mmCIF file of C-alpha atoms and ligand atoms in Angstrom:
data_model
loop_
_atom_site.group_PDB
_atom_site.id
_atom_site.type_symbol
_atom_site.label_atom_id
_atom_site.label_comp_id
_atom_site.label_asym_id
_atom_site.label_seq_id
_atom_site.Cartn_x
_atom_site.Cartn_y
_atom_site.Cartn_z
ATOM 1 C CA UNK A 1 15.561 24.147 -5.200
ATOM 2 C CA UNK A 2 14.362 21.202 -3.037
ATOM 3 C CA UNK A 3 12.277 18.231 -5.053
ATOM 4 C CA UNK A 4 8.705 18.299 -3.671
ATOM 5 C CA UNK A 5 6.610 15.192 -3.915
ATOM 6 C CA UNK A 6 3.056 15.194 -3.753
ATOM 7 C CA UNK A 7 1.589 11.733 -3.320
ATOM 8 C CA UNK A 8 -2.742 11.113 -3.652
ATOM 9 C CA UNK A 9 -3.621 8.487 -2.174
ATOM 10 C CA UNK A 10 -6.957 7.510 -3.313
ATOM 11 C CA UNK A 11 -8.055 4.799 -1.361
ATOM 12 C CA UNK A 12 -10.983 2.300 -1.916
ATOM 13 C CA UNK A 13 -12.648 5.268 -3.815
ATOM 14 C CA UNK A 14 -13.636 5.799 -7.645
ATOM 15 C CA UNK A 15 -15.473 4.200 -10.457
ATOM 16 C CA UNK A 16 -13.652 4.871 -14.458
ATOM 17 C CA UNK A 17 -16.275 6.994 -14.510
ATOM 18 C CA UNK A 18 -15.698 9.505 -11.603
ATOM 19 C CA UNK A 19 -11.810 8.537 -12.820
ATOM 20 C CA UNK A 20 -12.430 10.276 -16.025
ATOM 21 C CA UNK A 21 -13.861 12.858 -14.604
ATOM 22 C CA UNK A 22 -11.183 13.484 -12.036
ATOM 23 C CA UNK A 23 -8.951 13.692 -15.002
ATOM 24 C CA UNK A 24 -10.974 15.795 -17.456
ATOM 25 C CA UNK A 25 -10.653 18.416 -14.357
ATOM 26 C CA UNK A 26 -7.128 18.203 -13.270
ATOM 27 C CA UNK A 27 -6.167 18.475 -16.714
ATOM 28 C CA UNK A 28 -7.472 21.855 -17.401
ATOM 29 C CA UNK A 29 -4.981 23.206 -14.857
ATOM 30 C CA UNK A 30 -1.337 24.162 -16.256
ATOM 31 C CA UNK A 31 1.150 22.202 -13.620
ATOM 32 C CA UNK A 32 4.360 21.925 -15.145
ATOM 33 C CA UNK A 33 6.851 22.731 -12.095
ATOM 34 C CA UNK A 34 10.302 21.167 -12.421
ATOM 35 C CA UNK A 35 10.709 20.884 -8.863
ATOM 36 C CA UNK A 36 7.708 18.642 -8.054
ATOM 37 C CA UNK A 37 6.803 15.192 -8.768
ATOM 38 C CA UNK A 38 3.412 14.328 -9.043
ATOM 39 C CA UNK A 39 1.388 10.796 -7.916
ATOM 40 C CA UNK A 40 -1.453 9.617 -7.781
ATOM 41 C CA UNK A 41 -2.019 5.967 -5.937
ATOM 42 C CA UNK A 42 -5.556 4.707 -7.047
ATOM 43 C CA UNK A 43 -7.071 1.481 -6.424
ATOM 44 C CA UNK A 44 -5.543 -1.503 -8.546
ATOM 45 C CA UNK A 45 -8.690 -1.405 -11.049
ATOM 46 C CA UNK A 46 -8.278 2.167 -11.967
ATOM 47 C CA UNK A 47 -4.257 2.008 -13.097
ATOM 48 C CA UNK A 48 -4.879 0.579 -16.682
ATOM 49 C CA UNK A 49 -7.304 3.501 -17.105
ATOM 50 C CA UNK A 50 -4.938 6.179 -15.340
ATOM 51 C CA UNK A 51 -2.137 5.181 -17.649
ATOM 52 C CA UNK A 52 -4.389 5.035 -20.867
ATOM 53 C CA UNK A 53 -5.423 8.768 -20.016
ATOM 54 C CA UNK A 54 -1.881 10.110 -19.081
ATOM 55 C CA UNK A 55 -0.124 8.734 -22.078
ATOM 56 C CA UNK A 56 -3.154 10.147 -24.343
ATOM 57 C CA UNK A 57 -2.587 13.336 -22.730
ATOM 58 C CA UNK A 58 1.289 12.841 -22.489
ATOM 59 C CA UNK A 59 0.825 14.189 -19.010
ATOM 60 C CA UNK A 60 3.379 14.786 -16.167
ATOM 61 C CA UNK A 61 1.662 12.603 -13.558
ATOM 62 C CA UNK A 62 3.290 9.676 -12.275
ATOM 63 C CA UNK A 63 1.511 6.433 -10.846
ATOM 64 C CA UNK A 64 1.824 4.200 -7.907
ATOM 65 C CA UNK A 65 -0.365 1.077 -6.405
ATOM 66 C CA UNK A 66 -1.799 1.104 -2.642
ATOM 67 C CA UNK A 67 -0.438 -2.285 -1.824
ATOM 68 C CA UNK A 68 1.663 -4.902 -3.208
ATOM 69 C CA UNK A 69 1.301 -8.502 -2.696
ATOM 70 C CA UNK A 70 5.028 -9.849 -0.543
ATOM 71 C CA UNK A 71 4.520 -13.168 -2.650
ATOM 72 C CA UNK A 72 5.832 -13.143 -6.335
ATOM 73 C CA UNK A 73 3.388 -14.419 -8.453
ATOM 74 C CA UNK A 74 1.604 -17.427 -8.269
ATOM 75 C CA UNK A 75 -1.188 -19.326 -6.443
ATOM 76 C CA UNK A 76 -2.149 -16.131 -4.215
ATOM 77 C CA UNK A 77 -5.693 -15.289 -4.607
ATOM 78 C CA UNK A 78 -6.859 -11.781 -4.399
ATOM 79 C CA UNK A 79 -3.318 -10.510 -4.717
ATOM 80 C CA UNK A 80 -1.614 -8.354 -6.949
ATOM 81 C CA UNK A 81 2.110 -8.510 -7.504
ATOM 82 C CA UNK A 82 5.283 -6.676 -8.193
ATOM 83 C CA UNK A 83 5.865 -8.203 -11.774
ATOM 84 C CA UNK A 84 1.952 -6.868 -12.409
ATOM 85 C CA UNK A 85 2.289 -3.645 -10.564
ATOM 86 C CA UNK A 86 5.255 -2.730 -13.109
ATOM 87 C CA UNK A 87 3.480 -2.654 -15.943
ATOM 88 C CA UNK A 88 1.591 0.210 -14.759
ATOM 89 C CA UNK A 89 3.239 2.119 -11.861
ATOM 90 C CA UNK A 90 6.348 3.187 -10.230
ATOM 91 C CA UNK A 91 5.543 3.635 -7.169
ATOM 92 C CA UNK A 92 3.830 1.390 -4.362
ATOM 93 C CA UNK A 93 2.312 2.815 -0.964
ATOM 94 C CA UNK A 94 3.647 -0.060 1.539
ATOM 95 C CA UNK A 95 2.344 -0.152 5.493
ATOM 96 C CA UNK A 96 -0.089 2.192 5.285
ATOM 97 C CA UNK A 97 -1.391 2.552 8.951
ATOM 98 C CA UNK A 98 -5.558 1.432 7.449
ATOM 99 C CA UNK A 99 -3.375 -1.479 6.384
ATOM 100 C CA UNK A 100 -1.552 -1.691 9.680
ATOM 101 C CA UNK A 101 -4.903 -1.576 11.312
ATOM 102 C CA UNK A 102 -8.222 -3.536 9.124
ATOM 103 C CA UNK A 103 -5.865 -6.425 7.576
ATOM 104 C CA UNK A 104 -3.038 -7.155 10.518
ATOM 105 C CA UNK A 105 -0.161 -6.382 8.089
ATOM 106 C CA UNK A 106 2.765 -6.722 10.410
ATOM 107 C CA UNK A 107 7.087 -5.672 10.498
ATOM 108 C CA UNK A 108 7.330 -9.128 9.161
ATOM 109 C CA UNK A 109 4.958 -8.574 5.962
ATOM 110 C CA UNK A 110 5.927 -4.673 5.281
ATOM 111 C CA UNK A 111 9.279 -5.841 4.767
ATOM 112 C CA UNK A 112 8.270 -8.585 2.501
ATOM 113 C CA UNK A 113 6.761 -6.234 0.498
ATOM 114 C CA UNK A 114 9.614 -3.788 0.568
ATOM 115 C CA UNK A 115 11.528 -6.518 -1.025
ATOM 116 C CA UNK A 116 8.885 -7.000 -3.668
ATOM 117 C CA UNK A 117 9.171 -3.987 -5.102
ATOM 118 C CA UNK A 118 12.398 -3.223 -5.373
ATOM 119 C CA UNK A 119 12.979 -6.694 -6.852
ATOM 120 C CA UNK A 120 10.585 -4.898 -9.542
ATOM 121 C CA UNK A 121 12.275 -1.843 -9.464
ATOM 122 C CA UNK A 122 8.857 -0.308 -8.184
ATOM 123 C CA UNK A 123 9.973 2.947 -5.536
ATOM 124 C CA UNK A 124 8.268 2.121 -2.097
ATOM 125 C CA UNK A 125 6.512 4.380 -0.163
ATOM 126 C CA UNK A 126 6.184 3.319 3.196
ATOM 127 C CA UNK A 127 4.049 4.955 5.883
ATOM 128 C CA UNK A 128 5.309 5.398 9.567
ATOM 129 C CA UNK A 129 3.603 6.969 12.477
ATOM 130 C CA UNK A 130 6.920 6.682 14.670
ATOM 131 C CA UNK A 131 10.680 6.280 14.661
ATOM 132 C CA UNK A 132 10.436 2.527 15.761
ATOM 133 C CA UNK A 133 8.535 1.119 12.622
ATOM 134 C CA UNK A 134 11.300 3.513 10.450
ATOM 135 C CA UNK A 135 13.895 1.529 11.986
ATOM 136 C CA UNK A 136 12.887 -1.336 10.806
ATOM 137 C CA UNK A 137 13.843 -0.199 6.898
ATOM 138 C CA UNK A 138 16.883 1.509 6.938
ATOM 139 C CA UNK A 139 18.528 -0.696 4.629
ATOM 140 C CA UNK A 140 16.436 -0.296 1.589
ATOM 141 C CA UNK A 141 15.996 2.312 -0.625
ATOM 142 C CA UNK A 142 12.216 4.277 -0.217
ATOM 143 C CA UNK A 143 10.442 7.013 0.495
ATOM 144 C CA UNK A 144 9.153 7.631 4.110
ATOM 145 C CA UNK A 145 5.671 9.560 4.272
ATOM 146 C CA UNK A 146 5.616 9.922 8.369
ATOM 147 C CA UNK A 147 1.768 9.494 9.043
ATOM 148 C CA UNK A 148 0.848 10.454 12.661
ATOM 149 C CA UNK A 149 -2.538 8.217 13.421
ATOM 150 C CA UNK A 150 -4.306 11.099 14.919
ATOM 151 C CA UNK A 151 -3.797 12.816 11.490
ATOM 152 C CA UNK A 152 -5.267 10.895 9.309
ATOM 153 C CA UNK A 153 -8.348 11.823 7.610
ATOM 154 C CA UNK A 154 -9.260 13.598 10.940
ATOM 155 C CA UNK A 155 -9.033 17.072 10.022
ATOM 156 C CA UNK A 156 -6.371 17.610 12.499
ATOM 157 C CA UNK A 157 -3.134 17.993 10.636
ATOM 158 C CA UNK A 158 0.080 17.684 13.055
ATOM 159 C CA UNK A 159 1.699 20.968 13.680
ATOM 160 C CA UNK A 160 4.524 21.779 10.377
ATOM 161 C CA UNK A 161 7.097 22.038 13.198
ATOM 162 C CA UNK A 162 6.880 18.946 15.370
ATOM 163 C CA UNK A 163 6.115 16.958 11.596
ATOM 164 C CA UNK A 164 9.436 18.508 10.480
ATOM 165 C CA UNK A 165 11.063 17.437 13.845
ATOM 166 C CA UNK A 166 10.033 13.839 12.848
ATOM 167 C CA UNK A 167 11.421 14.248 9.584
ATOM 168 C CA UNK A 168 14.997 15.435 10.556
ATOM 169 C CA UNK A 169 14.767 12.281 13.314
ATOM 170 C CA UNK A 170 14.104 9.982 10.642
ATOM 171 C CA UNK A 171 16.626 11.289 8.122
ATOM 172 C CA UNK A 172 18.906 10.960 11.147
ATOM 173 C CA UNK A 173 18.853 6.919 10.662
ATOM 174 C CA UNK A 174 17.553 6.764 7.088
ATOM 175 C CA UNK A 175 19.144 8.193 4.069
ATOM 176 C CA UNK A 176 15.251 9.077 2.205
ATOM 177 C CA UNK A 177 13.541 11.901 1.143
ATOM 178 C CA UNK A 178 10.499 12.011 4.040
ATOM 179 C CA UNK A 179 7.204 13.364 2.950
ATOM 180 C CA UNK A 180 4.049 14.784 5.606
ATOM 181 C CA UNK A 181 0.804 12.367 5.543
ATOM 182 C CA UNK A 182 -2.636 13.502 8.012
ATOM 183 C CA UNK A 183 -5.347 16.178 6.900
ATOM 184 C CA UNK A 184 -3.108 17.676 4.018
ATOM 185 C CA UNK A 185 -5.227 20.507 1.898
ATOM 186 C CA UNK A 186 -4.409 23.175 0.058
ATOM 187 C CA UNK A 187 -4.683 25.720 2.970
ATOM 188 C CA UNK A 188 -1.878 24.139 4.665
ATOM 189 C CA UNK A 189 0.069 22.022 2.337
ATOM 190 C CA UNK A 190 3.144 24.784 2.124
ATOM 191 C CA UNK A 191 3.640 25.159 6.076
ATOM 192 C CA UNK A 192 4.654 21.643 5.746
ATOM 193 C CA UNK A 193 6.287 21.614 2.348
ATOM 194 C CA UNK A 194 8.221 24.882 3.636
ATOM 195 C CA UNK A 195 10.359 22.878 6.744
ATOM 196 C CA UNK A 196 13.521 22.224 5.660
ATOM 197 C CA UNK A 197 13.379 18.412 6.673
ATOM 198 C CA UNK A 198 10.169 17.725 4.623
ATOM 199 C CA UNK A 199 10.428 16.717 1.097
ATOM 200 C CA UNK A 200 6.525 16.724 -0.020
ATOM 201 C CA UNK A 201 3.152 15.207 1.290
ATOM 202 C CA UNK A 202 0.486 12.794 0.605
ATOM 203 C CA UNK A 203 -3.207 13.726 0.882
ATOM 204 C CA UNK A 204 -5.700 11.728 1.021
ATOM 205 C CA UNK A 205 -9.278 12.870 0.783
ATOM 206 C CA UNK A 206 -7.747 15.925 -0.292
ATOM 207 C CA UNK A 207 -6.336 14.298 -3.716
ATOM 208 C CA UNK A 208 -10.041 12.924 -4.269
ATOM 209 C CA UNK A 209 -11.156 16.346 -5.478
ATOM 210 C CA UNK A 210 -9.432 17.458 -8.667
ATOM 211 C CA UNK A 211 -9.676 21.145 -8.489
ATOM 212 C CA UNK A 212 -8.102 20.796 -4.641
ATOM 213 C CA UNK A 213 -5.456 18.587 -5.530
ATOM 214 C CA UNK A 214 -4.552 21.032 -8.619
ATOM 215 C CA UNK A 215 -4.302 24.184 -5.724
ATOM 216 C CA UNK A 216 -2.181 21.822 -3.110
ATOM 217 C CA UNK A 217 0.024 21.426 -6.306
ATOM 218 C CA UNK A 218 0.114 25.183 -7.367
ATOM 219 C CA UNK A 219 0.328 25.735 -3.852
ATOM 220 C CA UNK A 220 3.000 23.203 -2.504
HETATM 221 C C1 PEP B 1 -3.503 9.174 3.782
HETATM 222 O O1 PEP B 1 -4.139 8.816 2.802
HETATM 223 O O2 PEP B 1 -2.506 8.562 4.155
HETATM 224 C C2 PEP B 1 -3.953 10.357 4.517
HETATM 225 C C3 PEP B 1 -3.096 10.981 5.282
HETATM 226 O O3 PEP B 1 -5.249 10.751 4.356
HETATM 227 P P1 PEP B 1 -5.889 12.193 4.668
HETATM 228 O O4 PEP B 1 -5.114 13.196 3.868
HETATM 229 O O5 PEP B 1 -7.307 12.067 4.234
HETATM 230 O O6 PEP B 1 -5.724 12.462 6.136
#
């Protein structure tokens, strides 16, 4: 049986509050499969209270930062780096397309940060919307979540077959699991997790909601 990843990205949303009560929900749900691997990517200031929660809990879910800083650390101000990520998280989203977009983050930098984390043995997750950008990083090891632009947070998932297509083309030049980014809910989440080239998904507003990310996980 194929490993499934599931991936929330959270975003610039939540208080500890709303955190707490995210968790208090997703919790009740019994979500033990052996073949998935669950994460959740919240904003930097919710991690200490994610991990504090899932250890209390001894819970399956996994953690990963939005962003890591491509300096080590230092005299950076505002950023957050590999060596602090660790201590939290496994995983690190890298080149998502909002970061692509609102803060300029070019080849240059996404490869920086690539570097980062596996220097602190953090996984990377790194977003592409085409072949090109993916051959830019098939020397490292990483996850790929293809992200078509049109698909994110639009409602308008791409179609399972020509995501799967993308998939198989990046597997062609990258040796990664690839997972399906762009309007993932629970309605749809197993026509993509289905394809034989796709090895999970990340959802977005989707993963916001606890009871909805519980049923794309019971339904994946
Ligand atoms: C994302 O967070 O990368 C994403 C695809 O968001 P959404 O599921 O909201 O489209």
């Amino acid at each position: 049986m194929k490993k499934i990843l599931i991936v929330g990205n959270w975003k610039s949303n939540k208080t500890e509050i709303e955190t707490n009560e995210w968790f208090q929900r997703f919790t009740i749900y019994d979500l033990r499969f052996t073949n998935k691997e669950i994460i959740i990517c919240p904003p930097f200031t919710l991690l200490s209270n994610l991990k504090s929660s899932i250890l209390n809990h001894k819970s399956f879910i996994k953690l990963g930062a939005q962003d890591i800083s491509p300096f080590d650390e230092g005299a950076y101000t505002g950023e957050v780096n590999g060596k602090q990520i660790k201590e939290f998280a496994d995983y690190v989203i890298i080149g998502h397309s909002e970061r692509r977009r609102y803060f300029g983050e070019s080849e240059d930098i996404i490869v920086k940060k690539i570097e980062m984390a596996q220097k602190y043995e953090l996984t990377p997750i790194v977003c592409v919307s085409d072949i090109k950008q993916a051959e830019n990083y098939t020397r490292y090891t990483l996850i790929i979540a293809y992200e078509p632009l049109f698909a994110i947070g639009s409602g308008n998932p791409d179609t399972p077959e020509n995501a799967n297509e993308m998939a198989k083309k990046i597997k062609e030049i990258i040796d990664a699991p690839v997972i399906y980014g762009g309007s993932v809910t629970s309605q749809n989440v197993k026509s993509f997790t289905q394809m034989p080239s796709i090895d999970g998904v990340l959802p977005g507003k989707a993963s916001l909601d606890a009871n909805e990310f519980a049923s794309i996980i019971e339904k994946a």
